[in-house]
Structure formats: structure tokens, C-alpha cells
XYZ file of C-alpha atoms in Angstrom:
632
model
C -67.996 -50.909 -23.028
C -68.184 -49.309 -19.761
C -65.678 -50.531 -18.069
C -63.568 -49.537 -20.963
C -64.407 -46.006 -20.906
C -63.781 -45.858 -17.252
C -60.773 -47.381 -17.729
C -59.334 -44.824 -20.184
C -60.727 -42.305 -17.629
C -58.301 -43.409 -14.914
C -55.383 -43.671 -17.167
C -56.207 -39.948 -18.354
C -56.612 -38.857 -15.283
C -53.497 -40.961 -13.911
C -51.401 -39.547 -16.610
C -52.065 -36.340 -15.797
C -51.553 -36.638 -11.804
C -48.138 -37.298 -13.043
C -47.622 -34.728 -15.242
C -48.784 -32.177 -12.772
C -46.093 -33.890 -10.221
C -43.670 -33.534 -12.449
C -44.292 -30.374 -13.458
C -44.740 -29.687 -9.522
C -41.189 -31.422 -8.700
C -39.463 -29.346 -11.642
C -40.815 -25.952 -10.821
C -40.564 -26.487 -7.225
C -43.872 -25.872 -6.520
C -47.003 -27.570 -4.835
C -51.045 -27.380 -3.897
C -52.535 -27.802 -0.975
C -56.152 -27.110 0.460
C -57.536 -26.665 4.146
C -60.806 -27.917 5.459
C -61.621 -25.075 7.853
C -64.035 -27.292 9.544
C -62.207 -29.780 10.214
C -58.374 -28.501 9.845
C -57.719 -31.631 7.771
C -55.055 -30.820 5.718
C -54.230 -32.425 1.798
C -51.370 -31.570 0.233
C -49.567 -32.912 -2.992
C -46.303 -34.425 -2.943
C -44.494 -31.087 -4.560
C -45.496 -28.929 -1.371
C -43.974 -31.995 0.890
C -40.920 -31.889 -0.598
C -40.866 -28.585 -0.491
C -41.153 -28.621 3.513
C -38.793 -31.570 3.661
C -41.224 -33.649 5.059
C -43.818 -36.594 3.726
C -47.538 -35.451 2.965
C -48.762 -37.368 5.802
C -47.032 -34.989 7.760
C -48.010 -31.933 6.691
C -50.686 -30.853 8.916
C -51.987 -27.629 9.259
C -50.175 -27.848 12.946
C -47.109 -28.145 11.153
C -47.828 -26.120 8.729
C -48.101 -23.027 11.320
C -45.052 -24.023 13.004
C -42.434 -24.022 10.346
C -42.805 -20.363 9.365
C -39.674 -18.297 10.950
C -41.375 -16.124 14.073
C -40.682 -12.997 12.348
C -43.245 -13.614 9.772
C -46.195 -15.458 11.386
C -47.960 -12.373 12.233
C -48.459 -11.689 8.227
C -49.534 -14.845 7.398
C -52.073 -14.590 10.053
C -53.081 -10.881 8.874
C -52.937 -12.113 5.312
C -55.588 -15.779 6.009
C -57.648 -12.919 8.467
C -58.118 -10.551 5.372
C -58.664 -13.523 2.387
C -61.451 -15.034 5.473
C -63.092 -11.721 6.199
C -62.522 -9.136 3.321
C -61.875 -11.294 0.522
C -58.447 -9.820 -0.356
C -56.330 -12.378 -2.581
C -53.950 -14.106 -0.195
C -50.296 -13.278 -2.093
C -47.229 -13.356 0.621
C -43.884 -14.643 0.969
C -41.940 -15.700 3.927
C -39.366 -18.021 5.106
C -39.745 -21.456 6.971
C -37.358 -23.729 8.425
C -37.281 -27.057 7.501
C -37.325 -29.413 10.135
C -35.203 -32.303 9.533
C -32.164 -30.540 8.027
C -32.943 -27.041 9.605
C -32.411 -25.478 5.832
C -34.048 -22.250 5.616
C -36.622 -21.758 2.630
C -37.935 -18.426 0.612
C -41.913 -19.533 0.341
C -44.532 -17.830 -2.040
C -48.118 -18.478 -1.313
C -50.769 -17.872 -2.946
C -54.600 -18.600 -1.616
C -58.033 -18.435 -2.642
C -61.235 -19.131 -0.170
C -64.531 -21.283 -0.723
C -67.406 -20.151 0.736
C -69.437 -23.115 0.037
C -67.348 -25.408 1.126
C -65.474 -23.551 4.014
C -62.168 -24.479 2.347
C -58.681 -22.991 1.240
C -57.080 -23.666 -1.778
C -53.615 -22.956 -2.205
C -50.251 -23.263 -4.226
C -46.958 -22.822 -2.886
C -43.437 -22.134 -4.100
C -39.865 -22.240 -3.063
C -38.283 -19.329 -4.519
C -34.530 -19.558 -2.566
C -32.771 -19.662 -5.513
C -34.536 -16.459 -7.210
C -34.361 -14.094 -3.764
C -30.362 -15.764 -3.477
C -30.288 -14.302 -7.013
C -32.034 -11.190 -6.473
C -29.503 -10.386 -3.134
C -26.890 -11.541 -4.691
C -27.640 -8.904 -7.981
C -28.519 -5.995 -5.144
C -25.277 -6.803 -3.518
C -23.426 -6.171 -6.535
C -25.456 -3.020 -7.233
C -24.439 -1.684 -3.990
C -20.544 -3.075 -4.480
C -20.924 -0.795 -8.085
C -22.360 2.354 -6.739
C -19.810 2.434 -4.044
C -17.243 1.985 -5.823
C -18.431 4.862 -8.350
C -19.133 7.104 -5.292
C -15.223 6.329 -4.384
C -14.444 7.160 -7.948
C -11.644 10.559 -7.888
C -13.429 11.111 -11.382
C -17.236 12.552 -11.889
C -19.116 9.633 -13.352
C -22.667 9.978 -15.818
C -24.357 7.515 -17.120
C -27.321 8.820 -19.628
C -30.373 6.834 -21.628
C -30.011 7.018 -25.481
C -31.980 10.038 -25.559
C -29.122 11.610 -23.620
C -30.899 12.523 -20.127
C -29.142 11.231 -17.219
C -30.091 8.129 -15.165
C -27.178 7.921 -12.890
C -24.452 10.478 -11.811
C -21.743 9.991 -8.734
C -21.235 12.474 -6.318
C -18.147 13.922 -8.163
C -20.100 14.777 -11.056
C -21.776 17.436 -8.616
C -18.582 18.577 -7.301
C -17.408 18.895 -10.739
C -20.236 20.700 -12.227
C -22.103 22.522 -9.399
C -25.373 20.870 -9.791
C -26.937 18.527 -7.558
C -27.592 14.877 -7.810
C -31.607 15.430 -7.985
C -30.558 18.458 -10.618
C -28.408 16.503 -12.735
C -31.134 13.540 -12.995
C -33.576 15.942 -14.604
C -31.091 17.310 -16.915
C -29.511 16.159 -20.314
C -25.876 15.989 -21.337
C -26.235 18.941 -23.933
C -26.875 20.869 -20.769
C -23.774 20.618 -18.849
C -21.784 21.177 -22.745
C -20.114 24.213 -23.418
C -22.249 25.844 -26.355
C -18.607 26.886 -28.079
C -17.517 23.434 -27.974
C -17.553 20.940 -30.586
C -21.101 19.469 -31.308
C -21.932 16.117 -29.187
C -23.603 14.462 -32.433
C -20.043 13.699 -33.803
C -18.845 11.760 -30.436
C -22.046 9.647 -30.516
C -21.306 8.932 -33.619
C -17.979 8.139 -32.834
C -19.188 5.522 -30.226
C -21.455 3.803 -31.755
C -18.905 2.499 -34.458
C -16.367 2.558 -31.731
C -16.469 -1.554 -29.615
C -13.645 0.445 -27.206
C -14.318 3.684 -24.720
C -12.865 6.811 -26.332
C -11.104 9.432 -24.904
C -11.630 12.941 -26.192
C -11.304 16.479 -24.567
C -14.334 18.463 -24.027
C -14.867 21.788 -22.482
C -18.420 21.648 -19.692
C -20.147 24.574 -18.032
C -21.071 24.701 -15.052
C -23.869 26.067 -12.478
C -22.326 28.989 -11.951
C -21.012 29.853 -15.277
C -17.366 28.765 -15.374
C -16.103 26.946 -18.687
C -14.069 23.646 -17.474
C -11.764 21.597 -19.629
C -12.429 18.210 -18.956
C -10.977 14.662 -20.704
C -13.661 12.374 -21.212
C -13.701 8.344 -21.470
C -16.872 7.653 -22.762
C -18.080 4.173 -24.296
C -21.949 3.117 -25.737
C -23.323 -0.110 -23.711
C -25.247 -2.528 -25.799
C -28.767 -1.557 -24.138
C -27.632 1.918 -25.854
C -27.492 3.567 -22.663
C -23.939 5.662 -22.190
C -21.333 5.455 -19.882
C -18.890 8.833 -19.210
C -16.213 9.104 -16.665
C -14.979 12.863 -16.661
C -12.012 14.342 -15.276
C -11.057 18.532 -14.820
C -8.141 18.999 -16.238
C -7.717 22.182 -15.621
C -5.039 22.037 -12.664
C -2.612 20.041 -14.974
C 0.609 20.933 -16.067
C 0.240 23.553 -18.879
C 3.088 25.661 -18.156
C 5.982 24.694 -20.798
C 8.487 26.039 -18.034
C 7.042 23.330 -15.371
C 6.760 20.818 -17.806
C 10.218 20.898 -18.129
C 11.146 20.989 -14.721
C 9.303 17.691 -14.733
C 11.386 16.743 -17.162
C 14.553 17.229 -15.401
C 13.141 15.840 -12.442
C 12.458 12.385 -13.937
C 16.110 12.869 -16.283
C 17.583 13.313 -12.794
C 16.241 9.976 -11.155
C 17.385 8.014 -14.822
C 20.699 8.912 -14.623
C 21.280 8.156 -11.284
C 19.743 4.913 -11.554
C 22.186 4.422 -13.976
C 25.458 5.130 -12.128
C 24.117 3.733 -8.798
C 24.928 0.471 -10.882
C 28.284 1.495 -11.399
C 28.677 2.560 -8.402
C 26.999 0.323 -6.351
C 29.607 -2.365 -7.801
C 32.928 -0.537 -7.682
C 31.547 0.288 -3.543
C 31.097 -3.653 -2.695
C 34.514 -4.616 -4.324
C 36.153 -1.769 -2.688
C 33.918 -1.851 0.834
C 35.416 -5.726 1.178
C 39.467 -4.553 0.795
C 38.882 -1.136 2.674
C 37.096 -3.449 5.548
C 40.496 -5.175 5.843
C 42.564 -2.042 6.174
C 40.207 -0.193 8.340
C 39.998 -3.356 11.247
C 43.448 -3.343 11.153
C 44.220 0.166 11.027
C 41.992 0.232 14.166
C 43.087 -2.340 16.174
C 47.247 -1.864 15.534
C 46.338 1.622 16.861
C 45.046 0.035 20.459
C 47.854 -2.195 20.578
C 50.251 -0.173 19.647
C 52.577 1.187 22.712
C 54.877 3.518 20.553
C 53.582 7.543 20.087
C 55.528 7.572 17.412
C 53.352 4.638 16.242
C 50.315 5.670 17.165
C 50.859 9.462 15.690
C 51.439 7.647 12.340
C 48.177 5.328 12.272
C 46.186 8.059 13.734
C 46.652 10.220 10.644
C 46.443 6.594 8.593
C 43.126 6.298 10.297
C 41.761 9.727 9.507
C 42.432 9.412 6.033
C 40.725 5.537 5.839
C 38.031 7.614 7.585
C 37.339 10.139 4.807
C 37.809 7.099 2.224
C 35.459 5.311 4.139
C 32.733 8.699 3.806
C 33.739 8.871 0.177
C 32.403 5.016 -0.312
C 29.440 5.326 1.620
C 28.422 8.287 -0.880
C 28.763 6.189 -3.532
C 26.350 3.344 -1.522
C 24.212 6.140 -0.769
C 22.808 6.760 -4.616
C 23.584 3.750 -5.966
C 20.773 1.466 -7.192
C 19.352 -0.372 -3.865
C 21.015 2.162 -1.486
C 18.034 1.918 1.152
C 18.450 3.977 4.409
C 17.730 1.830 7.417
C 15.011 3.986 8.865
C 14.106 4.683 12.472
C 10.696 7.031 13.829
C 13.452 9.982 15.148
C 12.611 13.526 15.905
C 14.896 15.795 13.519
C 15.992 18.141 16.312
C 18.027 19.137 18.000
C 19.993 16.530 16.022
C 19.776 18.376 12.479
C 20.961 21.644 15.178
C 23.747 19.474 16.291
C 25.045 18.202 12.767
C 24.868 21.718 11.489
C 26.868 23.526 14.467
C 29.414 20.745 14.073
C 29.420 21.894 10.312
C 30.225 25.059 11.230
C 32.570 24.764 14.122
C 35.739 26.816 13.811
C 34.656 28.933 10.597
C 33.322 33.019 10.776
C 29.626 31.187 10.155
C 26.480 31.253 12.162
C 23.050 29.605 11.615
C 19.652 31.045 13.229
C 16.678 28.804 13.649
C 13.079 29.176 13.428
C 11.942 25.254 14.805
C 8.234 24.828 14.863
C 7.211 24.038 18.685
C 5.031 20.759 17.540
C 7.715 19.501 14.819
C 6.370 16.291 13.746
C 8.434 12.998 13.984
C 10.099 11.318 10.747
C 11.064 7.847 9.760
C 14.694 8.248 8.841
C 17.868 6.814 8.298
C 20.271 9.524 11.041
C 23.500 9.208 9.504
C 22.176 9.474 5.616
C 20.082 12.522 7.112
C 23.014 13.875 8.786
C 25.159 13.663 5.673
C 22.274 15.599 3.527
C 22.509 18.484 6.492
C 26.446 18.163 6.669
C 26.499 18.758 2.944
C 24.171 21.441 2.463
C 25.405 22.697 5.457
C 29.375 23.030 4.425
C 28.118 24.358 0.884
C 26.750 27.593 2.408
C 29.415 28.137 4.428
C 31.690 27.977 1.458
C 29.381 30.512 -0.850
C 30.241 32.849 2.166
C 33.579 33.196 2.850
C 33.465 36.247 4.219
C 31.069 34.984 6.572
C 27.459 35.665 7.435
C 24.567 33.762 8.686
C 22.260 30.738 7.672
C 18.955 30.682 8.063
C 17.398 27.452 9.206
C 13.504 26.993 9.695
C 11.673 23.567 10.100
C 8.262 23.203 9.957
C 4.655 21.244 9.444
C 3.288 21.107 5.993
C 0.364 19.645 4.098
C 0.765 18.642 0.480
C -1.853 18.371 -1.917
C -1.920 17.716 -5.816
C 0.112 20.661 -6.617
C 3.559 19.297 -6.063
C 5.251 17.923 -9.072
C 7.235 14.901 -7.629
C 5.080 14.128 -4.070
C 2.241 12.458 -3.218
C -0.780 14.500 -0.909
C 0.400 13.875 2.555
C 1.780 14.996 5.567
C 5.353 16.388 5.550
C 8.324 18.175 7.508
C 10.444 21.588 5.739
C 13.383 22.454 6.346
C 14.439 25.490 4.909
C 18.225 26.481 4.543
C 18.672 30.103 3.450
C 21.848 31.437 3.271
C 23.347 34.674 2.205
C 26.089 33.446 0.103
C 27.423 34.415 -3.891
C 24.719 31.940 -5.117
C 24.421 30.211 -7.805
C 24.115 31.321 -11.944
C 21.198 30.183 -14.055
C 23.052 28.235 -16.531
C 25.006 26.222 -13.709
C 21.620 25.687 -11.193
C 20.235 22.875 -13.561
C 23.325 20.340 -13.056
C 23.760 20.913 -9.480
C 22.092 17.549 -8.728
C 24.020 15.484 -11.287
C 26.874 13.127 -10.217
C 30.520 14.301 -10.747
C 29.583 17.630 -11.363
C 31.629 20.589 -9.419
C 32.958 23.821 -9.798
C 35.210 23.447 -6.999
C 38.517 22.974 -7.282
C 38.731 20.121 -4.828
C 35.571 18.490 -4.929
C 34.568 15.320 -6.558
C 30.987 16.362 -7.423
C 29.212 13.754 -4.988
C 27.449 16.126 -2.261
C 24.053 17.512 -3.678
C 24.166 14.240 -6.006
C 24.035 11.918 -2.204
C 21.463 14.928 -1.106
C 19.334 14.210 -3.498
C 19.407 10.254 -3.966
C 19.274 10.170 0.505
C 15.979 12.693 0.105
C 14.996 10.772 -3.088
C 14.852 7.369 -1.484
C 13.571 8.442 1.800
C 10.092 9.510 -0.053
C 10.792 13.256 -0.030
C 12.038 15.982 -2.011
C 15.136 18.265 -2.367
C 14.258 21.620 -4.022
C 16.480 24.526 -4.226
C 15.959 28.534 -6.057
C 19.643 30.936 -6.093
C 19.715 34.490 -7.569
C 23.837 35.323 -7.858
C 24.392 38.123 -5.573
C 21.755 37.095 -2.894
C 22.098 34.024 -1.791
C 20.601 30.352 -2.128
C 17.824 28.426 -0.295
C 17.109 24.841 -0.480
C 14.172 23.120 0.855
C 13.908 19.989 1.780
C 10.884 17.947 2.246
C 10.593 14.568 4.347
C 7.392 12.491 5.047
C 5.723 12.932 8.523
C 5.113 10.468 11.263
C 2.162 11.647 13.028
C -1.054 10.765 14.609
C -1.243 7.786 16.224
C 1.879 6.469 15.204
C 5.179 5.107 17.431
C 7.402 7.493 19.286
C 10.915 8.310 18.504
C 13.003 5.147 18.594
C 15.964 5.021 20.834
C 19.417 3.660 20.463
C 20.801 1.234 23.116
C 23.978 2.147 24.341
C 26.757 -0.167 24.179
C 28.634 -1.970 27.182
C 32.138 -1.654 28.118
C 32.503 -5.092 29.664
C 34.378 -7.952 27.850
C 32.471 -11.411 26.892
C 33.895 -14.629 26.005
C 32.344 -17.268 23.635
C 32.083 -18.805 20.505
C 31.111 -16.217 17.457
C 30.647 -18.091 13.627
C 31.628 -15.936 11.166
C 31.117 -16.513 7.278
C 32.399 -14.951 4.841
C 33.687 -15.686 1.328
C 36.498 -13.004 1.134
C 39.337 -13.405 3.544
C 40.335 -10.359 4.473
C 37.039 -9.871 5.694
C 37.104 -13.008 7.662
C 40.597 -12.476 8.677
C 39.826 -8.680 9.813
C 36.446 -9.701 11.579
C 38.121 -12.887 13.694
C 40.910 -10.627 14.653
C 38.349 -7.872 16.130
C 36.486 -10.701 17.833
C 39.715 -12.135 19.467
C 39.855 -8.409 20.862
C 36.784 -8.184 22.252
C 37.439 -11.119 24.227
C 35.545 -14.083 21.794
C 36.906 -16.997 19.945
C 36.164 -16.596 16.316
C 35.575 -19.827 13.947
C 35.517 -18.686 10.119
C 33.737 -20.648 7.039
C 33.303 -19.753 3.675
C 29.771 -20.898 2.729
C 26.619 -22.012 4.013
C 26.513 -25.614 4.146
C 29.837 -25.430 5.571
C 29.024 -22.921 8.447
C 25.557 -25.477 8.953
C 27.873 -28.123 10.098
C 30.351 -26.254 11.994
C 27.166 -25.053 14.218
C 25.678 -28.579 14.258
C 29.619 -29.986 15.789
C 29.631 -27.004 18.177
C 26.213 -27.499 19.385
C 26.654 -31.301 19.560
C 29.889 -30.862 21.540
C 28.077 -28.008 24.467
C 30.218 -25.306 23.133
C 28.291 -21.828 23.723
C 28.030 -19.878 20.478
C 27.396 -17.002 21.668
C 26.351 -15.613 18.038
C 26.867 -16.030 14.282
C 27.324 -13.291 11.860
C 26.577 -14.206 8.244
C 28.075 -12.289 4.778
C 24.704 -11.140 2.677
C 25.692 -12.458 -0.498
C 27.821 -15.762 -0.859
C 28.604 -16.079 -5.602
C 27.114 -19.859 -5.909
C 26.334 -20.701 -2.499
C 23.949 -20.118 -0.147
C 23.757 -16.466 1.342
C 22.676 -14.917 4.770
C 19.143 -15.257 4.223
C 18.999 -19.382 3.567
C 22.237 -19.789 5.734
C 19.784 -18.063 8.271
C 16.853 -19.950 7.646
C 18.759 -23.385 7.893
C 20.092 -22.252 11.064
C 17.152 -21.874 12.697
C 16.038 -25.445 12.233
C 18.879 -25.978 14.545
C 18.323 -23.331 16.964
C 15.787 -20.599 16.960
C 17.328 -18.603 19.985
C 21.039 -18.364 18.757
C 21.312 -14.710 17.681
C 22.246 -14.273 13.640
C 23.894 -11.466 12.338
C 23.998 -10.376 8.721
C 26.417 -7.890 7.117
C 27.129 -6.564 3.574
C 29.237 -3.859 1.907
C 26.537 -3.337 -0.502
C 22.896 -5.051 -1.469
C 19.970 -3.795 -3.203
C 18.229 -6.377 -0.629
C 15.835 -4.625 2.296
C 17.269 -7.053 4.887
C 20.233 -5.214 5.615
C 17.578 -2.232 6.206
C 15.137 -4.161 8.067
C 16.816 -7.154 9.441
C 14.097 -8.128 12.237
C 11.669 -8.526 9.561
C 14.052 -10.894 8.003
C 14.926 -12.944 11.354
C 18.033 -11.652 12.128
C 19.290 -9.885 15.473
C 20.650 -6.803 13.640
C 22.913 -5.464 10.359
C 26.038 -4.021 9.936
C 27.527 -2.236 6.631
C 31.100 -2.876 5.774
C 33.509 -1.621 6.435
C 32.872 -0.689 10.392
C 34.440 0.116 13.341
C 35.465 -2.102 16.053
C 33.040 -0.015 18.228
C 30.565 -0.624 15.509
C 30.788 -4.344 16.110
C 30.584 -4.148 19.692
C 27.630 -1.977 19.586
C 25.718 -4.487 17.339
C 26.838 -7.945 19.566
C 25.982 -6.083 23.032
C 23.003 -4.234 22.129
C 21.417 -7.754 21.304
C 23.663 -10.128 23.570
């Protein structure tokens, strides 16, 4: 009977071992007592695993050595005041396991024996709760910054209404500080006239969305604010407000509709640019024909009869040429190729060539320190040129223009441009100006009161300033005279200087040039001003079909000295794959790419893209040269 009752002892007591191991194992924790006397060490299999070692091995040697350096100096305080004061023994610190170097988040806790001189303790790994808790402070830190980053005043109030948390717009916006706002309670901040806030919290609680309502606040010092509110109820009841003065917006009907235009301006040239943009690439690729040949008949030609004829020939092309490039200029995917230039004295120079011959001066008032721009020259010079030659003509009896350039700072106030940096120029002049009902349409294509004109100047002004990131403004009175402003972002600071054009060479080269291009009078035109400049010119159609005439060339040593691709190739491969092939083959041969008209930013940027440079049909034979011996 005995042996029986001990029996069911052990298996109690066995049973129980276990369930405290697993129990150990599942909540990583473990036990462990110290024999002061001795140092002997037990400890159960939970707190081994927990050190990554086997519970023969966890000695009390071991058991100082694993703690990280930083922290052995509290567990020694904390065992010093349990041993001499009796103070509970509660810490946590990290350890490093030995065989895998993993480092651990311990919690101890200790009692001490008197009687029996011993420790007892449990331990617990509690990594996964501190990577938790870091993790969640992290992401409180990540959400106040990006509340203190907010551009809108941010409150956040218990269900009682007081605040708990407010950003550091919400001061700005209402006058109080942080520490004030904390002891307040939304009613206070409320304009007493307004609408009751019982109604909104109504609102919200029935409401699973934010809501947007306008409110008028007071603030510190007594000024009534209108403000829009998005406001939403979180499910611990607590409410959430982000709150925006809208004081500063557009309330002025006559603004508003200056907006208005502005925007009805950019739609319908968006419109014709598509129009335009097409009729320009068709015509570009016939008037590239006539203008090479024009060109090079007239230096070849020996008769001054001849010569008189294409001269004049030429000139007209020219303006044709001008006339084209307007259209390019505002239609859809005109984009300037842009260089960091300083505006003077070129804008001087443009605007004295303007005026040469006629009973017109200009006076200037050029700030010393004029800031740099990124801009496309000739599209610039063509804005000044145009603005320019309209003065002039609102003054035939002459006069003088008033010029002034200078450094501005924008902030929120302008209706079409961004905060920023930015360069005026001011054009005053003291013409017949310009009547109310005719100042509205001055910007729209085809429009003109001239006799002569074709109602593309101020239209190219404004799509050139448009697409360059500025703005074109302009205020007449009839009788006095007109002024426009013009408004162009800065280059400043730290950035690049003023890029500089390479001059081109006189000298004649000799070589191999690839040219493709699917229209032939382009490729008859561009082989013909090759031959001239002292090259032999081998035309293709497509890509595949300029790949192999490279790959025979190459194969045979023949020197290509370059290859200048079309943009666009209808149902074949273009530049940019033609281009990409190519330099499979050979990654030093420069590549040229040209088009009459593409809404694509390589012909604007075409080292980003790979290629050696751009050209825009139709161009000079000087053009050509320019572009082969400025990267030859």
C-alpha cells in the first residue's frame, strides 16, 4: 500500500515537472536559484534555453558573463540592495547568447532566503514584447512628425472635448501655445456666433467618413478666423480635426474669374497645340527639303543674278521657317530645351535688335545680382522679340520702353505659381494701349487687330512662359500705355553656372555619317548637306535596316564617324530603340536624333536619353555643322 502511494506521488509530482516545463518552454520563461555559499547554481531547462545553452552549463560564472557590459553594474546594484536592504530584485537587461551571438531582452525577478543563504529567481525573455514596444514608439514618432510637418493645424480631443494632442500649426493658427491648448477644450477656441458644436458631434457619430464643414475659431488675441474643418470620431470616441484658415482664399468674384481665364487659356491651347503640333511635323519635313536646298544652291551658285534670287528665296523660307516654329512652340509637347543662362545682356541684345532702325528707345533698370535661369534662348528670345516689336508698334510716333529685371520671392498669393524663387522683367511702354473689352483675348491663338498679323505672338509668349514654369501677366489703360510682366523661375544658391555654347569649327572632315529617315526629302536634303561638309552619307529608312548597315560598315573597318537617327519612324522602330540597339554594337559611336516635332523630352534632353545631341527640323547647314563638330 505504500509503495503505491509513493508511486502516485512521483507520477503527480512528475506530471507536474512537465507541466511547469511546458508552461516554462511556451511562455519563454524559467527558475533558477543560487547557493550563496557555495555558488552552485540549478536552473530549469526553460532558463537554459533561454541562454542558448544546456543547464549543466549555466553556472553562476556564466551567468555573470553573458549580460551586455552596459548593464552589469545594475544587476550588481540590484543583487547588493535585495542582499543588504531587502528591496525586491525586478530588472531587465540584455545578454548575448553565446553560441549564436543573438542578443536577448531578459526580465528578472529575485527573492532572498535568509535561512538558507539562497536566491530564488525566475527569468524571462521578453525580445519580442520590447521589439514590439520600439517598433509601436517608432511609429509614434513616424506619426507625430509627420503631423508636426502637417501645412494644416491638427487637434485631437477626448470625448469630453478637452484636447490631448495638438501640432504646432494649431498654435500658429490660433495663438495659443501647445501647453495652453492641452488645458483647454474645443468650445474654447469656437467662435460664440458660430453654429453650436453639439450638431457636428452629432453629425460624426452617425457619420463612418470624416466630414468637412466650415467653422469660424477665435483666437488669443481676439480675431474671428474662418476655417474648413475635416473632422472624423475614432472608435475609442476620441476626435480627430485637421483645420485649415481659409481666410487668404480667393473670395474676390473679379479674381475668381481671372482664374478662370487663366485655366480657359491653358485648355484651349492644349487644344490647338494638337492641331498644330500636326500640321508643323508634316510641314517641318517638306520645308526641311526646300530650306537645305535653298541653302546649299546659294553656296554653289556662281551667278549674282542667281544668288540675288535665292537670297530673297531664302529670306522668305526664313520667316516661314519662324512662322512654323510658333506653331511648335504652343503646341501640345512643345518643350524648350533648357540651359542654366544669365538673361542679360542677351534679353538687352534681342531687344535693341528689335528696335534697330525705328524712332524707339528702351531704358533699363537690371538688378546688379540678377539671378540665373534655366531657359530655352531662342524661345526666350522670341517672347522678348515679340513683346518687344508690339510696343514699338503701339508707338508710332515713337517714345521709350521701359525695361527693369529683377529678384523676387513668391509666396501663396499668386494665382497660377508656386512659392519660390523667381526673375521680373518688366516691359513698360508708353504706347496707345490696349481697351478693356479687347485685353481679355490678347493671349488667345489667331486673334489680332492688326492688319497683317496672324494672331500668333502673345499666344507663343504665353505657351514659351507657360511651359518654362513661369508666368506672363500684363495691365493697359488706353491712352497711357501697357506693361507686361513676365515671371521666370530662378536658378540660385548652390546651383550650376551659366552653361556655355561651344563654338563650331571651320575645318572640313571626311567619314562615314548613317542617316535614317523615313521621308525622302529629308534624307535626300540631309545626305546632300553631308556631301558638302566633306562626309559620305549612307541613308536607310528604318531601324533594323540602319542596324545592319552599321554592323557591314563596322565589319568591313569603315569609320562612321556618326549616325543621326529620325525621332519617330510609323511602324518601325524609332530613334530611341534604333539607339539602344546601336549601342550593343558600339557604345562610343556618337548618335544623333532629330525631329520636326515630338511631345517626347529627348529631343529636349538628349544626354539623358544617350544621344550626343538634337536638332529640330528644318535647320541650317550651319546648324548641322554646329551639332557634328561640337561633339566630333
Amino acid at each position: 500500500m505504500t509503495d503505491l502511494s509513493n508511486n502516485s506521488t512521483k507520477e503527480a509530482l512528475r506530471l507536474s515537472e512537465a507541466r511547469l516545463k511546458r508552461a516554462e518552454i511556451a511562455s519563454k520563461s524559467g527558475n533558477w536559484e543560487l547557493h550563496l555559499d557555495t555558488t552552485m547554481m540549478i536552473a530549469s531547462e526553460g532558463a537554459a534555453l533561454i541562454y542558448g545553452v544546456d543547464t549543466t552549463s549555466l553556472t553562476y560564472e556564466f551567468i555573470k558573463s553573458v549580460p551586455l557590459p552596459e548593464y552589469r553594474q545594475l544587476l550588481n546594484d540590484a543583487i547588493k540592495s535585495l542582499l543588504v536592504n531587502g528591496v525586491p530584485y525586478d530588472v531587465e537587461f540584455k545578454i548575448k547568447t553565446p553560441a549564436t551571438g543573438e542578443i536577448k531582452d531578459i526580465h528578472s525577478l529575485a527573492i532572498y532566503d535568509k535561512d538558507s543563504n539562497t536566491l530564488f529567481g525566475v527569468i524571462q525573455d521578453i525580445s519580442q514584447r520590447k521589439h514590439s514596444e520600439e517598433a509601436l514608439r517608432k511609429s509614434e514618432e513616424k506619426y507625430r512628425s509627420l503631423l508636426e510637418c502637417a501645412p494644416d493645424a491638427f487637434f485631437q480631443g477626448d470625448p469630453q472635448g478637452d484636447y490631448i494632442t495638438v501640432n504646432n500649426q494649431a498654435s500658429i493658427l490660433t495663438g495659443y501655445s501647445r501647453e495652453e491648448l492641452l488645458s483647454m477644450n474645443m468650445r474654447d477656441i469656437f467662435d460664440k456666433d458660430a453654429i453650436a458644436q453639439q450638431p457636428l458631434r452629432y453629425d460624426l457619430l452617425s457619420s463612418q467618413a470624416p466630414i468637412k464643414k466650415a467653422r469660424s475659431i477665435t483666437t488669443k488675441s481676439r480675431k474671428k478666423i474662418p476655417v474648413e474643418m475635416l473632422s472624423k470620431i475614432m472608435p475609442d470616441g476620441t476626435g480627430q480635426c485637421f483645420m485649415r484658415d481659409i481666410s487668404q482664399r480667393i473670395d474676390d468674384a473679379h479674381e475668381r474669374e481671372m482664374l478662370n481665364e487663366q485655366i480657359h487659356q491653358m485648355q484651349k491651347l492644349d487644344s490647338l497645340g494638337v492641331l498644330a503640333g500636326g500640321i508643323a511635323h508634316d510641314f517641318n519635313n517638306l520645308l526641311g527639303g526646300i530650306y537645305g536646298f535653298l541653302e546649299l544652291a546659294r553656296l554653289e551658285s556662281d551667278s549674282p543674278q542667281v544668288k540675288e534670287y535665292l537670297d530673297s528665296c531664302y529670306a522668305t523660307i526664313s520667316r516661314t521657317r519662324a512662322l512654323t516654329q510658333q506653331l511648335l512652340t504652343f503646341a501640345k509637347g512643345g518643350t524648350p530645351c533648357q540651359k542654366i543662362e544669365k538673361l542679360f545682356p542677351f534679353v538687352e541684345e534681342t531687344v535693341q535688335f528689335a528696335l534697330s532702325g525705328s524712332n524707339v528707345s528702351c531704358s533699363y533698370d537690371i538688378q546688379d545680382d540678377l539671378w540665373d535661369c534655366s531657359i530655352d534662348k531662342n524661345q526666350i528670345g522670341q517672347v522678348v522679340d515679340n513683346i518687344i516689336i508690339n510696343a514699338k508698334q503701339a508707338m508710332p510716333e515713337g517714345g521709350d520702353i521701359r525695361l527693369c529685371a529683377s529678384n523676387i520671392s513668391l509666396d501663396h498669393t499668386h494665382l497660377t505659381l508656386m512659392p519660390g524663387t523667381y526673375v521680373s522683367i518688366l516691359v513698360k511702354d508708353e504706347g496707345i494701349g490696349i481697351s478693356p473689352e479687347i485685353l481679355p483675348r490678347i493671349f488667345d491663338p489667331f486673334f489680332t487687330t492688326k492688319p497683317s498679323g496672324h494672331g500668333l505672338g502673345l499666344a507663343t509668349c504665353y505657351s514659351i512662359i507657360h511651359r518654362h514654369g513661369g508666368s506672363i501677366d500684363v495691365e493697359s489703360e488706353e491712352g497711357t500705355g501697357t506693361v507686361f510682366q513676365i515671371l521666370l523661375p530662378a536658378v540660385n544658391g548652390s546651383q550650376q553656372e551659366a552653361q556655355k555654347d561651344i563654338p563650331a569649327k571651320n575645318a572640313k572632315e571626311s567619314g562615314i555619317f548613317i542617316v535614317m529617315d523615313d521621308e525622302t526629302t529629308i534624307r535626300t536634303t540631309l545626305c546632300a548637306m553631308l556631301k558638302f561638309l566633306g562626309y559620305t552619307a549612307l541613308c536607310t529608312t528604318q531601324g533594323n535596316e540602319t542596324l545592319e548597315l552599321f554592323a557591314k560598315e563596322k565589319k568591313q573597318n569603315n569609320p562612321v564617324k556618326g549616325i543621326i537617327l529620325d525621332l519617330t519612324i510609323p511602324g518601325n522602330m524609332g530613334g530611341k530603340e534604333t539607339a539602344e540597339a546601336l549601342r550593343n554594337l558600339d557604345p562610343q559611336v556618337p548618335i544623333f536624333v532629330m525631329s520636326g516635332y515630338s511631345a517626347d523630352p529627348i529631343i529636349a534632353n538628349p544626354t539623358k536619353y544617350g544621344f550626343a545631341s538634337s536638332i529640330c527640323k528644318p535647320f541650317t547647314l550651319s546648324d548641322l555643322s554646329l551639332m557634328i563638330e561640337n561633339h566630333g
